[in-house]
Amino acid sequence: MRPFEYARAQSVEGAVGQPGKFLAGGTTLIDLMKLDVERPSHLTDITPLRENGELSQIVEDGEGVRIGALASMSQTAEHALIAERYPALREALLAGASQQIRNMASMGGNIMQRTRCPYFRDLAFKECNKRDPGSGCGAREGHHRKMAILGGSDQCIATHASDASVALVAYGASVVLRGPDGERTVRMEDFNLLPGETPHIEHDLRDGELIVALILPAPIARNAVYLKVRDRESYEFALSSCAAVLDVQDGKVNAARVALGGVGTKPWRSPEAEAALVDQPATRETFEAAARAALQHAHPLAQNAFKVPLTARVIVRALMQAAGLVDEAGNSIEGAGA
C-alpha cells in the first residue's frame, strides 16, 4: 500500500469537495489499495458522519424510502420498510456478501464497488483498459468465462459486481449526490456508465461529490424476487442474476421491471423484457418470450456463451416466482394461475 494523506470528516459540508477518495466501510477500497490497483493520494474518512443521522438513517420519503449512503448492508436488509416493501433488495443484499462484510459495507460503497475481473485486480496482467487506459483488454483473448455478454465493448467486457445495484435498478431507484456545486439526483440505471471507449470512467460522479442517499420510489408491486446463480452458494459473485418486480392482476401482467446482474458491464435493466411482459398473460410462455427479448442483443464469447441459455432460465424462474406460479424451489404452487 502506498503512502497517502488521511483526514476524518466531521460534517457533510466538510467532506464535499475533498480530493482523492472517500472511505466508508472500506470493504472494496482498502482491498484494492493493498493490491496497488487503487492509489489515492488522499483519503477522507466519512465514517464519523454516521453519527449525524442524515447519512445513516432509513426513513420514509413520500410514498418511497430514503436510504442514507452510510447505512450498512445489514441495517438495510433488516429494516422493516425494506423487508416489507422491497423484498428483492433485501434478497440481493443477503445474497451479496457474508454477514461480517454486510455489517461493515455501506450502501453508498456497495454501488461504487469495482469489478472482480482478474485482469483488473492483478497487476501481473498488463492489459486492462479499466486500470490502465490504452493497455488493451486481456479478458477478450484470455479467460472470460465470468465476463459480460451485455454492454461490452472492444475496450472492456468486465461485469459489474453489485447484487444490490441490480435490485435498485429494478425498483427505479435514484442516487442523491452532493458536491461543491450543490445537490443533484441521478437515476440508478444512468449512474453506472457503459465502458465504450472509456472503461476507466465507471460512474456519473463528479470530482468532490459525495453520495448522500439512495431514493426508492413506491414499488410498482410487492411481488418481487432476486434470483442469483453462482458457482457456489456462499461468498461468490453472480454468473447470472435477475431482479423481477411484477404487478399481476387477474392473470395478466399490469406492470413489470426486470434487471439483470452477472451478465452486464453495468446493472442491466431490460426494457425489452418489460415490453414483452406488459398486457400479456402471466404464463411461462410469456416469460420465455420476455427472456428472449432481454437477450436479443447479447454478445457472448467462446467461454461465456453458456450465460445466454443460463440467463434465459434465470429470468423465467424469477418471473415465475414473482408471479406466484412457483415457490423458491421451483415447485408449482397449487392453484396458481387457475
Coordinates of C-alpha atoms in Angstrom, one line a residue:
M1 CA 0.0 0.0 0.0
R2 CA 1.4 3.4 -1.0
P3 CA 1.6 6.4 1.4
F4 CA -1.5 8.7 1.5
E5 CA -2.9 11.7 3.4
Y6 CA -5.7 10.9 5.8
A7 CA -8.4 13.1 7.2
R8 CA -11.6 12.5 9.1
A9 CA -14.7 14.4 8.0
Q10 CA -16.8 16.0 10.8
S11 CA -19.6 17.2 8.5
V12 CA -21.0 16.5 5.1
E13 CA -20.1 20.1 4.1
G14 CA -16.5 19.4 5.3
A15 CA -16.3 16.2 3.2
V16 CA -17.7 17.6 0.0
G17 CA -15.1 18.9 -2.4
Q18 CA -12.2 16.9 -0.8
P19 CA -9.7 15.4 -3.2
G20 CA -8.9 11.7 -3.6
K21 CA -11.3 9.1 -2.3
F22 CA -13.9 8.8 0.4
L23 CA -13.6 5.9 2.9
A24 CA -16.7 4.4 4.4
G25 CA -16.8 0.6 5.1
G26 CA -13.6 0.2 3.1
T27 CA -14.5 -3.4 2.1
T28 CA -13.6 -2.7 -1.6
L29 CA -11.3 0.3 -1.5
I30 CA -8.8 -1.0 1.1
D31 CA -8.5 -4.3 -0.7
L32 CA -7.7 -2.6 -4.0
M33 CA -5.2 -0.3 -2.2
K34 CA -3.4 -3.3 -0.8
L35 CA -3.3 -4.8 -4.3
D36 CA -1.9 -1.5 -5.6
V37 CA -4.8 -1.1 -8.0
E38 CA -6.2 1.9 -6.2
R39 CA -3.6 4.6 -5.4
P40 CA -5.4 7.6 -3.8
S41 CA -3.1 10.3 -2.6
H42 CA -5.7 11.4 -0.1
L43 CA -8.4 9.6 1.9
T44 CA -11.3 11.3 3.6
D45 CA -12.8 9.1 6.3
I46 CA -16.6 9.7 6.3
T47 CA -17.4 7.1 9.0
P48 CA -17.8 9.8 11.7
L49 CA -20.8 11.1 9.6
R50 CA -22.8 8.0 10.6
E51 CA -23.5 9.9 13.9
N52 CA -25.3 12.8 12.2
G53 CA -28.3 10.7 11.1
E54 CA -28.7 12.0 7.6
L55 CA -26.3 9.6 6.0
S56 CA -27.2 6.6 8.1
Q57 CA -30.9 6.6 8.5
I58 CA -33.6 4.7 6.5
V59 CA -36.8 6.7 6.5
E60 CA -40.0 7.1 4.5
D61 CA -39.7 9.6 1.7
G62 CA -43.2 10.5 0.4
E63 CA -44.5 7.2 -0.9
G64 CA -41.0 5.7 -1.1
V65 CA -38.0 5.2 1.1
R66 CA -34.7 7.1 1.5
I67 CA -31.6 5.1 2.4
G68 CA -28.7 7.1 3.8
A69 CA -25.5 6.3 2.0
L70 CA -23.7 5.2 5.2
A71 CA -26.5 2.8 6.2
S72 CA -24.8 -0.6 6.2
M73 CA -25.9 -3.5 4.0
S74 CA -27.1 -5.4 7.2
Q75 CA -29.0 -2.4 8.5
T76 CA -30.8 -2.0 5.2
A77 CA -31.6 -5.7 4.7
E78 CA -33.0 -5.9 8.2
H79 CA -35.1 -2.7 8.1
A80 CA -38.8 -3.3 8.2
L81 CA -39.5 -0.8 5.4
I82 CA -37.2 -2.7 3.1
A83 CA -38.3 -6.2 4.1
E84 CA -42.0 -5.2 3.6
R85 CA -41.9 -3.1 0.5
Y86 CA -38.7 -4.0 -1.3
P87 CA -38.2 -7.8 -0.8
A88 CA -36.0 -8.1 -3.9
L89 CA -33.5 -5.6 -2.5
R90 CA -33.4 -7.5 0.8
E91 CA -32.7 -10.7 -1.0
A92 CA -30.0 -9.1 -3.1
L93 CA -28.3 -7.7 0.0
L94 CA -28.4 -11.1 1.8
A95 CA -27.0 -12.9 -1.3
G96 CA -24.3 -10.3 -1.8
A97 CA -21.8 -10.9 1.0
S98 CA -21.0 -12.6 4.3
Q99 CA -22.6 -11.3 7.4
Q100 CA -19.3 -9.7 8.5
I101 CA -19.0 -7.8 5.3
R102 CA -22.6 -6.7 5.3
N103 CA -22.1 -5.3 8.8
M104 CA -19.2 -3.1 7.5
A105 CA -20.1 -2.3 4.0
S106 CA -22.1 0.9 3.3
M107 CA -24.9 1.2 0.7
G108 CA -23.1 4.0 -1.0
G109 CA -19.9 2.0 -1.1
N110 CA -21.8 -1.0 -2.4
I111 CA -23.0 0.7 -5.6
M112 CA -19.5 2.1 -6.1
Q113 CA -17.7 -1.3 -5.8
R114 CA -15.5 -2.1 -8.7
T115 CA -15.3 -5.2 -10.9
R116 CA -13.9 -8.5 -9.8
C117 CA -12.3 -9.1 -13.2
P118 CA -8.9 -10.7 -12.5
Y119 CA -7.3 -8.7 -15.3
F120 CA -8.3 -5.5 -13.4
R121 CA -7.3 -6.7 -9.9
D122 CA -4.0 -8.4 -10.7
L123 CA -1.1 -6.2 -11.7
A124 CA 0.6 -9.2 -13.2
F125 CA -1.8 -8.8 -16.1
K126 CA -0.7 -5.8 -18.1
E127 CA -3.7 -5.4 -20.4
C128 CA -6.6 -3.7 -18.6
N129 CA -8.1 -0.6 -20.1
K130 CA -10.1 -0.1 -16.9
R131 CA -7.0 0.1 -14.8
D132 CA -4.6 1.5 -17.4
P133 CA -6.4 3.2 -20.3
G134 CA -5.0 2.2 -23.7
S135 CA -3.3 -1.0 -22.5
G136 CA -5.9 -3.4 -24.0
C137 CA -8.4 -5.9 -22.7
G138 CA -6.8 -9.1 -21.6
A139 CA -10.1 -10.8 -21.0
R140 CA -11.2 -10.7 -24.6
E141 CA -8.5 -13.1 -25.7
G142 CA -7.9 -14.6 -22.3
H143 CA -10.1 -16.1 -19.6
H144 CA -13.5 -14.6 -19.9
R145 CA -15.9 -17.2 -18.5
K146 CA -17.4 -14.8 -16.0
M147 CA -17.3 -11.7 -18.2
A148 CA -20.2 -9.7 -19.6
I149 CA -22.4 -10.7 -22.5
L150 CA -24.4 -7.4 -22.4
G151 CA -23.0 -3.8 -22.7
G152 CA -19.4 -4.8 -23.5
S153 CA -17.1 -3.1 -26.0
D154 CA -13.8 -3.8 -27.7
Q155 CA -12.2 -2.0 -24.7
C156 CA -13.8 -3.9 -21.8
I157 CA -16.1 -6.8 -21.0
A158 CA -15.8 -6.7 -17.2
T159 CA -19.0 -7.4 -15.3
H160 CA -20.4 -5.1 -12.6
A161 CA -20.2 -6.8 -9.2
S162 CA -23.0 -5.4 -7.0
D163 CA -26.1 -7.5 -6.4
A164 CA -27.9 -4.7 -4.6
S165 CA -27.5 -2.4 -7.6
V166 CA -29.4 -4.8 -9.8
A167 CA -32.4 -4.7 -7.4
L168 CA -32.1 -0.9 -7.0
V169 CA -32.3 -0.6 -10.8
A170 CA -35.3 -2.9 -10.9
Y171 CA -37.1 -0.7 -8.3
G172 CA -36.3 2.5 -10.2
A173 CA -34.0 3.9 -7.5
S174 CA -32.1 7.2 -7.8
V175 CA -28.8 8.3 -6.3
V176 CA -28.5 11.7 -4.5
L177 CA -25.1 13.3 -4.9
R178 CA -23.9 16.4 -3.1
G179 CA -20.9 18.3 -4.4
P180 CA -19.3 21.8 -4.5
D181 CA -22.0 22.9 -6.9
G182 CA -24.9 21.7 -4.8
E183 CA -27.1 18.6 -4.9
R184 CA -28.3 16.6 -7.8
T185 CA -30.2 13.3 -8.3
V186 CA -29.3 10.7 -10.9
R187 CA -31.3 7.6 -11.8
M188 CA -29.5 4.4 -10.7
E189 CA -29.7 3.0 -14.3
D190 CA -27.9 6.1 -15.5
F191 CA -25.4 6.2 -12.6
N192 CA -23.2 3.4 -13.9
L193 CA -21.7 4.0 -17.3
L194 CA -21.1 1.7 -20.3
P195 CA -17.4 1.1 -21.0
G196 CA -17.5 2.2 -24.6
E197 CA -14.1 3.8 -25.4
T198 CA -13.5 4.9 -21.7
P199 CA -14.0 1.9 -19.4
H200 CA -12.0 3.6 -16.7
I201 CA -14.9 6.1 -16.3
E202 CA -17.4 4.0 -14.4
H203 CA -19.8 6.4 -12.7
D204 CA -21.6 9.7 -13.2
L205 CA -19.8 11.0 -10.1
R206 CA -18.0 14.4 -10.4
D207 CA -14.9 15.5 -8.6
G208 CA -15.6 16.2 -4.9
E209 CA -19.1 14.8 -5.0
L210 CA -20.4 12.6 -2.2
I211 CA -23.2 10.0 -2.4
V212 CA -25.6 11.0 0.4
A213 CA -28.6 8.8 -0.2
L214 CA -30.5 6.3 -2.3
I215 CA -34.1 7.1 -3.1
L216 CA -36.5 4.2 -3.7
P217 CA -39.9 5.3 -5.2
A218 CA -43.1 3.5 -4.3
P219 CA -42.8 0.0 -5.8
I220 CA -45.0 -0.9 -8.7
A221 CA -45.8 -4.1 -6.8
R222 CA -44.9 -6.0 -3.7
N223 CA -44.4 -9.2 -5.8
A224 CA -40.7 -9.2 -6.4
V225 CA -37.8 -11.6 -6.5
Y226 CA -34.0 -11.5 -6.7
L227 CA -32.6 -14.8 -8.1
K228 CA -28.9 -15.4 -8.2
V229 CA -27.0 -18.3 -9.8
R230 CA -23.3 -18.7 -8.9
D231 CA -20.6 -21.4 -8.9
R232 CA -21.0 -22.0 -5.2
E233 CA -23.7 -20.9 -2.8
S234 CA -21.5 -18.9 -0.4
Y235 CA -19.4 -15.8 -0.9
E236 CA -19.5 -15.9 -4.7
F237 CA -20.4 -13.4 -7.3
A238 CA -23.2 -14.0 -9.8
L239 CA -22.8 -15.8 -13.0
S240 CA -26.3 -14.6 -13.7
S241 CA -29.0 -12.9 -11.6
C242 CA -32.4 -11.3 -12.1
A243 CA -34.4 -8.9 -10.1
A244 CA -38.1 -9.0 -11.2
V245 CA -40.9 -6.8 -10.0
L246 CA -44.3 -7.8 -11.3
D247 CA -47.8 -6.4 -10.9
V248 CA -50.2 -9.2 -11.9
Q249 CA -53.9 -8.6 -12.0
D250 CA -56.5 -11.3 -13.0
G251 CA -53.7 -13.4 -14.5
K252 CA -52.3 -10.5 -16.7
V253 CA -49.1 -8.5 -16.2
N254 CA -50.1 -4.9 -15.5
A255 CA -46.6 -3.6 -15.0
A256 CA -43.1 -5.1 -14.8
R257 CA -39.5 -4.2 -14.1
V258 CA -36.6 -6.5 -15.0
A259 CA -32.9 -6.1 -14.2
L260 CA -30.0 -8.5 -14.7
G261 CA -26.7 -9.0 -12.9
G262 CA -23.6 -11.0 -13.6
V263 CA -24.0 -10.6 -17.3
G264 CA -23.7 -6.9 -17.9
T265 CA -21.0 -4.3 -17.7
K266 CA -23.4 -2.3 -15.5
P267 CA -26.6 -3.3 -13.6
W268 CA -28.7 -4.2 -16.6
R269 CA -32.3 -3.0 -16.9
S270 CA -34.2 -4.7 -19.7
P271 CA -36.9 -2.5 -21.2
E272 CA -37.2 -5.1 -23.9
A273 CA -38.3 -7.8 -21.4
E274 CA -40.6 -5.4 -19.7
A275 CA -42.3 -4.5 -23.0
A276 CA -42.8 -8.2 -23.8
L277 CA -44.5 -8.7 -20.4
V278 CA -46.9 -5.8 -20.1
D279 CA -50.6 -6.6 -21.0
Q280 CA -49.7 -10.3 -21.6
P281 CA -50.9 -13.3 -19.6
A282 CA -48.7 -14.3 -16.7
T283 CA -47.6 -17.6 -18.1
R284 CA -44.4 -19.5 -18.7
E285 CA -44.8 -18.8 -22.5
T286 CA -44.9 -15.1 -21.9
F287 CA -41.9 -15.2 -19.5
E288 CA -39.9 -17.2 -22.1
A289 CA -40.7 -14.5 -24.7
A290 CA -39.5 -11.9 -22.3
A291 CA -36.2 -13.8 -21.7
R292 CA -35.6 -14.0 -25.4
A293 CA -36.3 -10.2 -25.7
A294 CA -33.9 -9.5 -22.9
L295 CA -31.0 -11.4 -24.5
Q296 CA -31.6 -10.5 -28.1
H297 CA -28.5 -8.1 -28.1
A298 CA -26.2 -10.4 -26.1
H299 CA -22.7 -10.7 -27.5
P300 CA -21.0 -13.7 -25.8
L301 CA -17.5 -15.0 -26.5
A302 CA -16.5 -18.7 -26.6
Q303 CA -16.1 -19.3 -22.8
N304 CA -19.2 -17.3 -21.6
A305 CA -21.7 -18.4 -24.3
F306 CA -23.3 -20.6 -21.7
K307 CA -24.6 -17.4 -20.0
V308 CA -27.2 -16.9 -22.7
P309 CA -29.3 -20.0 -22.0
L310 CA -28.5 -19.9 -18.3
T311 CA -29.7 -16.3 -18.0
A312 CA -32.9 -17.1 -20.0
R313 CA -33.7 -19.8 -17.4
V314 CA -32.9 -17.4 -14.6
I315 CA -35.2 -14.7 -16.0
V316 CA -38.1 -17.2 -16.5
R317 CA -37.6 -18.7 -13.0
A318 CA -37.5 -15.2 -11.4
L319 CA -40.7 -14.1 -13.2
M320 CA -42.4 -17.4 -12.3
Q321 CA -41.6 -16.8 -8.6
A322 CA -42.6 -13.1 -8.8
A323 CA -45.9 -14.1 -10.4
G324 CA -46.6 -16.6 -7.6
L325 CA -46.6 -19.6 -10.0
V326 CA -43.7 -21.5 -8.4
D327 CA -42.0 -21.4 -5.0
E328 CA -38.4 -20.8 -4.2
A329 CA -37.5 -24.4 -5.0
G330 CA -39.2 -24.1 -8.4
N331 CA -42.2 -26.2 -7.5
S332 CA -45.5 -25.3 -8.9
I333 CA -47.8 -23.6 -6.4
E334 CA -51.2 -25.4 -6.2
G335 CA -53.9 -23.3 -7.7
A336 CA -51.6 -20.7 -9.1
G337 CA -52.7 -19.4 -12.5
A338 CA -56.1 -21.0 -12.2

